[in-house]
Amino acid sequence: MKYETCNDHTSREDSVLSFPRFRLVHRPTPLTELGRFAAALARKGMRCPRLLIKRDDCTGLAGGGNKTRKLEFLLGEAMAAGADTLVTTGAIQSNHARQTAAAAAAAGLHAKLILFDTVPYMRPGYRLSGNRLLDRILGAEIEIVPGDSEPEQVFLRVMDDLRGRGRRPFFIPTGGSTATGALGYVAGFSELMDQLTASGIEATRIVHASSSGGTQAGLVAGSVIRSEAPAIHGINVYRVDHQAMVTDIHRLACATAARLGAGQPSPEKIILEDGFVGPRYGIPTDETIDIIELLARTEGILLDPVYSGKAMAGLVSLIQSGRIPADEPVVFLHTGGMPALFAYEQEFNRVAE
Ligand SMILES: Cc1ncc(COP(=O)(O)O)c(C=O)c1O
């Protein structure tokens, strides 16, 4: 019986555990050194800080990734509401949709995925392989809608249709980025800080891919609660309007902190790094492909071309420019996404072996 209204909290910081939660995450996810990767960067002439990686690609649910932490609380909320169907949305290669399909399967629920055809990437694997293939295997009902459809109208239609079929649907917005979903990263922040403390490492920065903002909002809310303060750098892999994205993430961080009865995070805590999304969301950059290969070949760790690869390319660039100093340990939060590699195989077959 994994569904619980948790009462296993051991400290005030873990007040997050009083929320309904369906256990999915294999925790703690590993925290390890990126020694060989950092040495490879140094060989390229870079002054590189001590680099650690928090392996949330290993959260354990059907390919892992950051959404599994959010889904523990979203599923808790859905089950408390008596839902029998999880409905969510994303791009065709959405990692969030795949993890939602898996979470529904693990809880014995039905999943309906509304996938918007928004990314102009026309290679063959994009539509049928990667996450899309896993959605199918996981038994989700999939509907692909044109990228220019009006989202609210589509969601209302789908919810009405499901109710008409006698189902009790629960809607999870893009990326699971609600104040409930973000609780997963309040807990994730706490887990990481415990690991750093136990290892005697004072990391001053956490760097990760930011898109719908729930991961960053949860980390920031968690940092307020813990009163330890590594700076949290979200690498923007999604939107062009910087200020709108910062405002949304701050609003969500405040709503998340409020649910926990904690103080409101100041707007300065939302650090969003721009310049790494490339031509647009979902289209890989050359720097991203290069860094994915470098990490794979030095550490045996796989990133993805849409989120974690762009975030790592961003981190390396911030180190190179001196914005991230060489004398302070940095944690890269690997948010997952590896299944999408199979949707972008042609990017990696540029050079004949
Ligand atoms: C692999 C991966 N990393 C990072 C993110 C961004 O997380 P968030 O939407 O919470 O900003 C996503 C979102 O889909 C993702 O799939």
CSV table of C-alpha atoms and ligand atoms in Angstrom, one decimal:
chain,number,residue,atom,x,y,z
A,1,MET,CA,0.0,0.0,0.0
A,2,LYS,CA,1.9,3.0,-1.3
A,3,TYR,CA,-0.8,5.6,-0.9
A,4,GLU,CA,-0.6,7.4,2.4
A,5,THR,CA,-1.4,10.6,4.2
A,6,CYS,CA,2.2,10.6,5.5
A,7,ASN,CA,3.0,10.7,9.2
A,8,ASP,CA,6.6,9.7,8.9
A,9,HIS,CA,8.1,13.2,9.1
A,10,THR,CA,11.0,13.6,11.4
A,11,SER,CA,11.6,17.3,11.5
A,12,ARG,CA,9.8,20.6,10.9
A,13,GLU,CA,11.4,20.9,7.5
A,14,ASP,CA,9.6,17.8,6.4
A,15,SER,CA,6.2,19.3,6.9
A,16,VAL,CA,5.8,18.6,3.2
A,17,LEU,CA,5.1,15.0,4.2
A,18,SER,CA,1.8,15.9,5.7
A,19,PHE,CA,0.4,16.1,2.2
A,20,PRO,CA,-1.2,13.0,0.6
A,21,ARG,CA,1.4,11.3,-1.4
A,22,PHE,CA,1.7,8.1,-3.5
A,23,ARG,CA,5.3,6.8,-3.2
A,24,LEU,CA,7.0,6.4,-6.5
A,25,VAL,CA,10.6,7.7,-6.2
A,26,HIS,CA,13.5,5.5,-5.4
A,27,ARG,CA,15.1,7.8,-2.9
A,28,PRO,CA,17.6,9.1,-2.2
A,29,THR,CA,18.7,9.5,-5.8
A,30,PRO,CA,22.5,9.3,-6.0
A,31,LEU,CA,24.7,12.4,-5.6
A,32,THR,CA,28.1,11.8,-7.2
A,33,GLU,CA,31.2,13.6,-8.5
A,34,LEU,CA,31.7,14.5,-12.1
A,35,GLY,CA,35.5,14.2,-11.8
A,36,ARG,CA,36.4,12.9,-15.3
A,37,PHE,CA,34.0,15.3,-16.9
A,38,ALA,CA,35.5,18.3,-15.0
A,39,ALA,CA,39.0,17.1,-15.9
A,40,ALA,CA,38.0,17.0,-19.6
A,41,LEU,CA,36.7,20.6,-19.3
A,42,ALA,CA,40.0,21.6,-17.7
A,43,ARG,CA,41.9,20.0,-20.6
A,44,LYS,CA,40.0,22.3,-22.8
A,45,GLY,CA,41.5,25.2,-20.8
A,46,MET,CA,38.5,25.9,-18.5
A,47,ARG,CA,38.9,26.7,-14.8
A,48,CYS,CA,36.3,24.3,-13.6
A,49,PRO,CA,34.7,24.1,-10.1
A,50,ARG,CA,34.1,20.9,-8.2
A,51,LEU,CA,31.1,19.4,-10.0
A,52,LEU,CA,28.5,17.1,-8.5
A,53,ILE,CA,25.5,15.6,-10.1
A,54,LYS,CA,22.2,14.8,-8.4
A,55,ARG,CA,20.8,11.9,-10.3
A,56,ASP,CA,17.1,12.6,-10.6
A,57,ASP,CA,17.2,10.8,-13.9
A,58,CYS,CA,17.3,7.8,-11.6
A,59,THR,CA,14.0,8.5,-9.8
A,60,GLY,CA,13.0,5.0,-10.9
A,61,LEU,CA,9.7,5.3,-12.7
A,62,ALA,CA,9.7,4.0,-16.3
A,63,GLY,CA,12.9,5.9,-17.4
A,64,GLY,CA,13.0,8.3,-14.4
A,65,GLY,CA,13.1,12.1,-14.3
A,66,ASN,CA,12.1,15.1,-12.3
A,67,LYS,CA,8.3,14.7,-12.8
A,68,THR,CA,8.2,11.6,-10.7
A,69,ARG,CA,8.8,13.7,-7.6
A,70,LYS,CA,6.0,16.0,-8.5
A,71,LEU,CA,3.7,13.1,-9.4
A,72,GLU,CA,3.9,11.6,-5.9
A,73,PHE,CA,2.0,14.6,-4.6
A,74,LEU,CA,-0.2,15.1,-7.7
A,75,LEU,CA,-1.3,11.4,-7.5
A,76,GLY,CA,-1.9,11.8,-3.8
A,77,GLU,CA,-4.2,14.8,-4.5
A,78,ALA,CA,-5.9,12.9,-7.4
A,79,MET,CA,-6.6,9.8,-5.3
A,80,ALA,CA,-7.8,11.9,-2.3
A,81,ALA,CA,-10.3,13.5,-4.8
A,82,GLY,CA,-11.5,10.0,-5.9
A,83,ALA,CA,-10.1,10.2,-9.4
A,84,ASP,CA,-9.7,7.2,-11.7
A,85,THR,CA,-8.1,8.9,-14.6
A,86,LEU,CA,-5.1,11.2,-14.9
A,87,VAL,CA,-5.2,13.7,-17.7
A,88,THR,CA,-2.2,15.7,-18.7
A,89,THR,CA,-0.6,17.5,-21.6
A,90,GLY,CA,2.7,18.4,-23.2
A,91,ALA,CA,4.7,18.2,-26.4
A,92,ILE,CA,4.8,15.0,-28.4
A,93,GLN,CA,8.1,14.0,-26.7
A,94,SER,CA,6.9,15.1,-23.2
A,95,ASN,CA,8.8,13.4,-20.4
A,96,HIS,CA,6.1,14.6,-18.1
A,97,ALA,CA,3.4,12.8,-20.1
A,98,ARG,CA,5.4,9.6,-20.1
A,99,GLN,CA,6.0,9.7,-16.3
A,100,THR,CA,2.3,10.5,-15.8
A,101,ALA,CA,1.4,7.5,-17.9
A,102,ALA,CA,3.7,5.4,-15.7
A,103,ALA,CA,2.4,6.8,-12.5
A,104,ALA,CA,-1.1,6.1,-13.5
A,105,ALA,CA,-0.2,2.5,-14.3
A,106,ALA,CA,1.6,2.1,-10.9
A,107,ALA,CA,-1.5,3.4,-9.1
A,108,GLY,CA,-4.0,1.3,-11.2
A,109,LEU,CA,-5.5,4.4,-12.9
A,110,HIS,CA,-6.2,5.3,-16.5
A,111,ALA,CA,-4.1,7.9,-18.3
A,112,LYS,CA,-5.1,10.3,-21.0
A,113,LEU,CA,-2.4,12.3,-22.7
A,114,ILE,CA,-3.1,15.4,-24.8
A,115,LEU,CA,0.0,15.9,-26.9
A,116,PHE,CA,0.3,19.2,-28.7
A,117,ASP,CA,2.1,19.1,-32.1
A,118,THR,CA,4.1,22.2,-31.4
A,119,VAL,CA,7.8,21.4,-32.1
A,120,PRO,CA,8.7,21.7,-35.8
A,121,TYR,CA,11.0,18.7,-35.7
A,122,MET,CA,10.2,16.5,-38.7
A,123,ARG,CA,12.7,13.6,-38.3
A,124,PRO,CA,11.0,10.2,-38.3
A,125,GLY,CA,11.7,9.1,-34.7
A,126,TYR,CA,10.2,12.2,-33.2
A,127,ARG,CA,6.6,11.1,-33.7
A,128,LEU,CA,6.8,7.5,-32.9
A,129,SER,CA,9.9,6.7,-30.8
A,130,GLY,CA,11.3,7.9,-27.5
A,131,ASN,CA,8.7,9.0,-25.0
A,132,ARG,CA,5.9,8.6,-27.5
A,133,LEU,CA,6.7,4.9,-27.8
A,134,LEU,CA,6.9,4.5,-24.0
A,135,ASP,CA,3.5,6.2,-23.6
A,136,ARG,CA,2.0,3.6,-25.9
A,137,ILE,CA,3.7,0.7,-24.0
A,138,LEU,CA,2.5,2.1,-20.7
A,139,GLY,CA,-1.1,1.9,-21.9
A,140,ALA,CA,-2.0,5.6,-22.0
A,141,GLU,CA,-4.8,6.9,-24.2
A,142,ILE,CA,-3.1,9.4,-26.5
A,143,GLU,CA,-4.6,12.2,-28.4
A,144,ILE,CA,-2.4,14.4,-30.7
A,145,VAL,CA,-3.8,17.8,-31.4
A,146,PRO,CA,-2.6,20.6,-33.8
A,147,GLY,CA,0.0,22.9,-32.2
A,148,ASP,CA,-2.2,26.0,-32.7
A,149,SER,CA,-5.3,24.5,-30.9
A,150,GLU,CA,-6.7,26.6,-28.1
A,151,PRO,CA,-5.5,24.7,-25.0
A,152,GLU,CA,-8.4,25.5,-22.6
A,153,GLN,CA,-11.0,24.4,-25.2
A,154,VAL,CA,-9.2,21.2,-25.8
A,155,PHE,CA,-8.9,20.4,-22.1
A,156,LEU,CA,-12.6,21.2,-21.5
A,157,ARG,CA,-13.6,18.9,-24.3
A,158,VAL,CA,-11.4,16.1,-23.2
A,159,MET,CA,-12.6,16.3,-19.6
A,160,ASP,CA,-16.3,16.4,-20.7
A,161,ASP,CA,-15.7,13.4,-22.9
A,162,LEU,CA,-14.1,11.4,-20.1
A,163,ARG,CA,-16.9,12.3,-17.7
A,164,GLY,CA,-19.4,11.3,-20.4
A,165,ARG,CA,-17.7,7.9,-20.5
A,166,GLY,CA,-18.3,7.5,-16.8
A,167,ARG,CA,-14.7,8.4,-15.7
A,168,ARG,CA,-13.6,10.6,-12.9
A,169,PRO,CA,-10.7,12.6,-14.5
A,170,PHE,CA,-8.1,14.7,-12.6
A,171,PHE,CA,-6.3,17.3,-14.7
A,172,ILE,CA,-2.6,17.9,-14.3
A,173,PRO,CA,-1.4,21.0,-16.1
A,174,THR,CA,1.8,21.1,-18.2
A,175,GLY,CA,4.8,19.8,-16.4
A,176,GLY,CA,2.8,19.1,-13.3
A,177,SER,CA,3.8,22.6,-12.2
A,178,THR,CA,1.2,23.4,-9.5
A,179,ALA,CA,1.8,24.2,-5.9
A,180,THR,CA,1.0,20.5,-5.2
A,181,GLY,CA,3.5,19.2,-7.8
A,182,ALA,CA,6.2,21.6,-6.6
A,183,LEU,CA,6.0,20.0,-3.2
A,184,GLY,CA,8.0,17.2,-4.8
A,185,TYR,CA,11.0,19.5,-5.1
A,186,VAL,CA,10.6,20.9,-1.7
A,187,ALA,CA,11.2,17.3,-0.6
A,188,GLY,CA,13.9,16.9,-3.3
A,189,PHE,CA,15.8,20.0,-2.0
A,190,SER,CA,15.7,18.6,1.5
A,191,GLU,CA,17.0,15.3,0.3
A,192,LEU,CA,19.9,17.0,-1.5
A,193,MET,CA,20.8,19.2,1.4
A,194,ASP,CA,20.9,16.1,3.7
A,195,GLN,CA,23.3,14.4,1.3
A,196,LEU,CA,25.5,17.5,1.0
A,197,THR,CA,25.6,17.9,4.8
A,198,ALA,CA,26.4,14.2,5.3
A,199,SER,CA,29.3,14.5,2.8
A,200,GLY,CA,30.6,17.8,4.3
A,201,ILE,CA,30.2,19.6,1.0
A,202,GLU,CA,29.1,23.3,0.9
A,203,ALA,CA,27.7,23.7,-2.5
A,204,THR,CA,26.8,27.3,-3.4
A,205,ARG,CA,24.8,26.6,-6.5
A,206,ILE,CA,22.3,24.2,-7.9
A,207,VAL,CA,21.9,24.3,-11.7
A,208,HIS,CA,19.1,22.6,-13.6
A,209,ALA,CA,16.8,22.8,-16.7
A,210,SER,CA,13.8,25.0,-16.2
A,211,SER,CA,10.7,25.0,-18.3
A,212,SER,CA,7.2,25.0,-16.8
A,213,GLY,CA,8.9,26.1,-13.6
A,214,GLY,CA,7.7,23.6,-10.9
A,215,THR,CA,11.1,22.2,-10.3
A,216,GLN,CA,12.7,25.6,-9.7
A,217,ALA,CA,9.7,26.9,-7.7
A,218,GLY,CA,9.9,23.8,-5.4
A,219,LEU,CA,13.6,24.1,-4.9
A,220,VAL,CA,13.3,27.8,-4.1
A,221,ALA,CA,10.4,27.1,-1.7
A,222,GLY,CA,12.5,24.4,-0.1
A,223,SER,CA,15.5,26.7,0.2
A,224,VAL,CA,13.3,29.1,2.2
A,225,ILE,CA,12.2,26.4,4.5
A,226,ARG,CA,15.7,25.0,5.1
A,227,SER,CA,17.2,28.5,5.6
A,228,GLU,CA,20.4,27.2,3.9
A,229,ALA,CA,20.8,29.0,0.6
A,230,PRO,CA,22.6,27.6,-2.4
A,231,ALA,CA,21.7,29.8,-5.3
A,232,ILE,CA,19.3,28.0,-7.7
A,233,HIS,CA,20.0,28.7,-11.3
A,234,GLY,CA,17.3,27.6,-13.7
A,235,ILE,CA,18.6,27.3,-17.3
A,236,ASN,CA,15.7,28.5,-19.5
A,237,VAL,CA,15.1,25.8,-22.1
A,238,TYR,CA,11.6,26.9,-22.9
A,239,ARG,CA,10.3,30.4,-23.2
A,240,VAL,CA,11.5,33.6,-24.9
A,241,ASP,CA,9.8,36.0,-22.5
A,242,HIS,CA,12.3,36.0,-19.6
A,243,GLN,CA,10.4,38.3,-17.3
A,244,ALA,CA,7.1,36.5,-17.7
A,245,MET,CA,8.8,33.2,-16.9
A,246,VAL,CA,10.5,34.6,-13.8
A,247,THR,CA,7.2,36.1,-12.6
A,248,ASP,CA,5.4,32.7,-13.1
A,249,ILE,CA,8.1,30.8,-11.3
A,250,HIS,CA,8.1,33.3,-8.4
A,251,ARG,CA,4.3,33.2,-8.1
A,252,LEU,CA,4.5,29.4,-8.0
A,253,ALA,CA,7.3,29.4,-5.4
A,254,CYS,CA,5.2,31.7,-3.2
A,255,ALA,CA,2.1,29.5,-3.5
A,256,THR,CA,4.2,26.5,-2.7
A,257,ALA,CA,5.8,28.1,0.4
A,258,ALA,CA,2.4,29.4,1.5
A,259,ARG,CA,1.0,25.8,1.4
A,260,LEU,CA,3.7,24.9,3.9
A,261,GLY,CA,3.1,27.9,6.1
A,262,ALA,CA,6.6,29.2,5.2
A,263,GLY,CA,7.8,32.8,4.5
A,264,GLN,CA,7.5,34.1,0.9
A,265,PRO,CA,10.7,33.7,-1.2
A,266,SER,CA,12.0,37.1,-2.4
A,267,PRO,CA,11.9,37.7,-6.2
A,268,GLU,CA,15.7,37.8,-6.3
A,269,LYS,CA,15.8,34.1,-5.5
A,270,ILE,CA,14.5,33.3,-9.0
A,271,ILE,CA,17.6,33.1,-11.1
A,272,LEU,CA,16.8,32.3,-14.7
A,273,GLU,CA,19.7,32.0,-17.1
A,274,ASP,CA,18.9,32.8,-20.8
A,275,GLY,CA,20.7,32.2,-24.0
A,276,PHE,CA,20.7,28.4,-24.1
A,277,VAL,CA,17.4,27.4,-25.6
A,278,GLY,CA,18.8,27.7,-29.2
A,279,PRO,CA,16.5,28.3,-32.1
A,280,ARG,CA,13.5,27.2,-30.0
A,281,TYR,CA,12.1,24.7,-27.5
A,282,GLY,CA,12.6,21.2,-28.6
A,283,ILE,CA,15.2,21.9,-31.3
A,284,PRO,CA,18.7,20.7,-30.2
A,285,THR,CA,21.8,23.0,-30.5
A,286,ASP,CA,25.3,21.9,-31.6
A,287,GLU,CA,26.6,22.8,-28.1
A,288,THR,CA,24.0,20.5,-26.5
A,289,ILE,CA,24.9,17.5,-28.8
A,290,ASP,CA,28.6,18.0,-28.0
A,291,ILE,CA,28.1,18.2,-24.2
A,292,ILE,CA,25.8,15.2,-24.2
A,293,GLU,CA,28.6,13.2,-26.0
A,294,LEU,CA,31.3,14.5,-23.6
A,295,LEU,CA,29.4,13.6,-20.5
A,296,ALA,CA,28.4,10.2,-21.9
A,297,ARG,CA,32.1,9.4,-22.9
A,298,THR,CA,33.7,10.6,-19.7
A,299,GLU,CA,31.1,9.5,-17.1
A,300,GLY,CA,28.7,7.1,-18.8
A,301,ILE,CA,25.8,9.4,-18.0
A,302,LEU,CA,23.1,10.2,-20.6
A,303,LEU,CA,21.5,13.6,-20.8
A,304,ASP,CA,18.7,14.6,-23.3
A,305,PRO,CA,18.7,17.1,-26.2
A,306,VAL,CA,15.7,19.2,-25.0
A,307,TYR,CA,16.2,19.8,-21.3
A,308,SER,CA,19.2,18.4,-19.3
A,309,GLY,CA,21.6,18.6,-22.3
A,310,LYS,CA,20.8,22.3,-22.8
A,311,ALA,CA,21.1,22.8,-19.1
A,312,MET,CA,24.5,21.2,-19.0
A,313,ALA,CA,25.6,23.3,-22.0
A,314,GLY,CA,24.4,26.3,-20.1
A,315,LEU,CA,26.3,25.4,-17.0
A,316,VAL,CA,29.5,24.9,-18.9
A,317,SER,CA,29.1,28.2,-20.6
A,318,LEU,CA,28.4,30.0,-17.3
A,319,ILE,CA,31.7,28.4,-15.9
A,320,GLN,CA,33.6,29.5,-19.0
A,321,SER,CA,32.4,33.1,-18.8
A,322,GLY,CA,33.3,33.2,-15.1
A,323,ARG,CA,29.7,33.9,-14.0
A,324,ILE,CA,30.0,30.6,-12.0
A,325,PRO,CA,33.2,30.8,-10.1
A,326,ALA,CA,35.8,28.1,-10.1
A,327,ASP,CA,36.3,27.9,-6.4
A,328,GLU,CA,32.8,26.9,-5.2
A,329,PRO,CA,31.2,23.4,-5.6
A,330,VAL,CA,28.2,23.2,-8.0
A,331,VAL,CA,25.5,20.6,-8.1
A,332,PHE,CA,24.0,19.9,-11.5
A,333,LEU,CA,20.5,18.5,-11.0
A,334,HIS,CA,20.0,15.9,-13.7
A,335,THR,CA,16.3,16.1,-14.4
A,336,GLY,CA,16.2,13.1,-16.8
A,337,GLY,CA,14.8,13.0,-20.3
A,338,MET,CA,17.0,10.2,-21.7
A,339,PRO,CA,14.2,8.4,-23.6
A,340,ALA,CA,14.0,11.5,-25.9
A,341,LEU,CA,17.4,10.6,-27.2
A,342,PHE,CA,15.8,8.0,-29.4
A,343,ALA,CA,13.5,10.7,-31.0
A,344,TYR,CA,16.6,12.7,-32.0
A,345,GLU,CA,18.9,9.9,-33.2
A,346,GLN,CA,19.9,11.7,-36.4
A,347,GLU,CA,21.5,14.5,-34.4
A,348,PHE,CA,24.0,11.9,-33.0
A,349,ASN,CA,24.7,10.3,-36.3
A,350,ARG,CA,26.1,13.4,-37.9
A,351,VAL,CA,29.6,11.9,-38.1
A,352,ALA,CA,30.2,8.4,-39.5
A,353,GLU,CA,31.8,6.2,-36.8
B,1,LIG,C1,13.9,16.2,-18.5
B,1,LIG,C2,13.3,17.4,-18.0
B,1,LIG,N1,14.1,18.3,-17.4
B,1,LIG,C3,13.6,19.5,-16.9
B,1,LIG,C4,12.3,19.8,-17.1
B,1,LIG,C5,11.8,21.1,-16.6
B,1,LIG,O1,11.1,21.0,-15.4
B,1,LIG,P1,10.0,22.0,-15.0
B,1,LIG,O2,8.9,21.9,-16.0
B,1,LIG,O3,9.6,21.7,-13.7
B,1,LIG,O4,10.6,23.4,-15.2
B,1,LIG,C6,11.4,18.9,-17.8
B,1,LIG,C7,10.0,19.3,-18.0
B,1,LIG,O5,9.3,18.7,-18.8
B,1,LIG,C8,12.0,17.7,-18.2
B,1,LIG,O6,11.2,16.8,-18.9
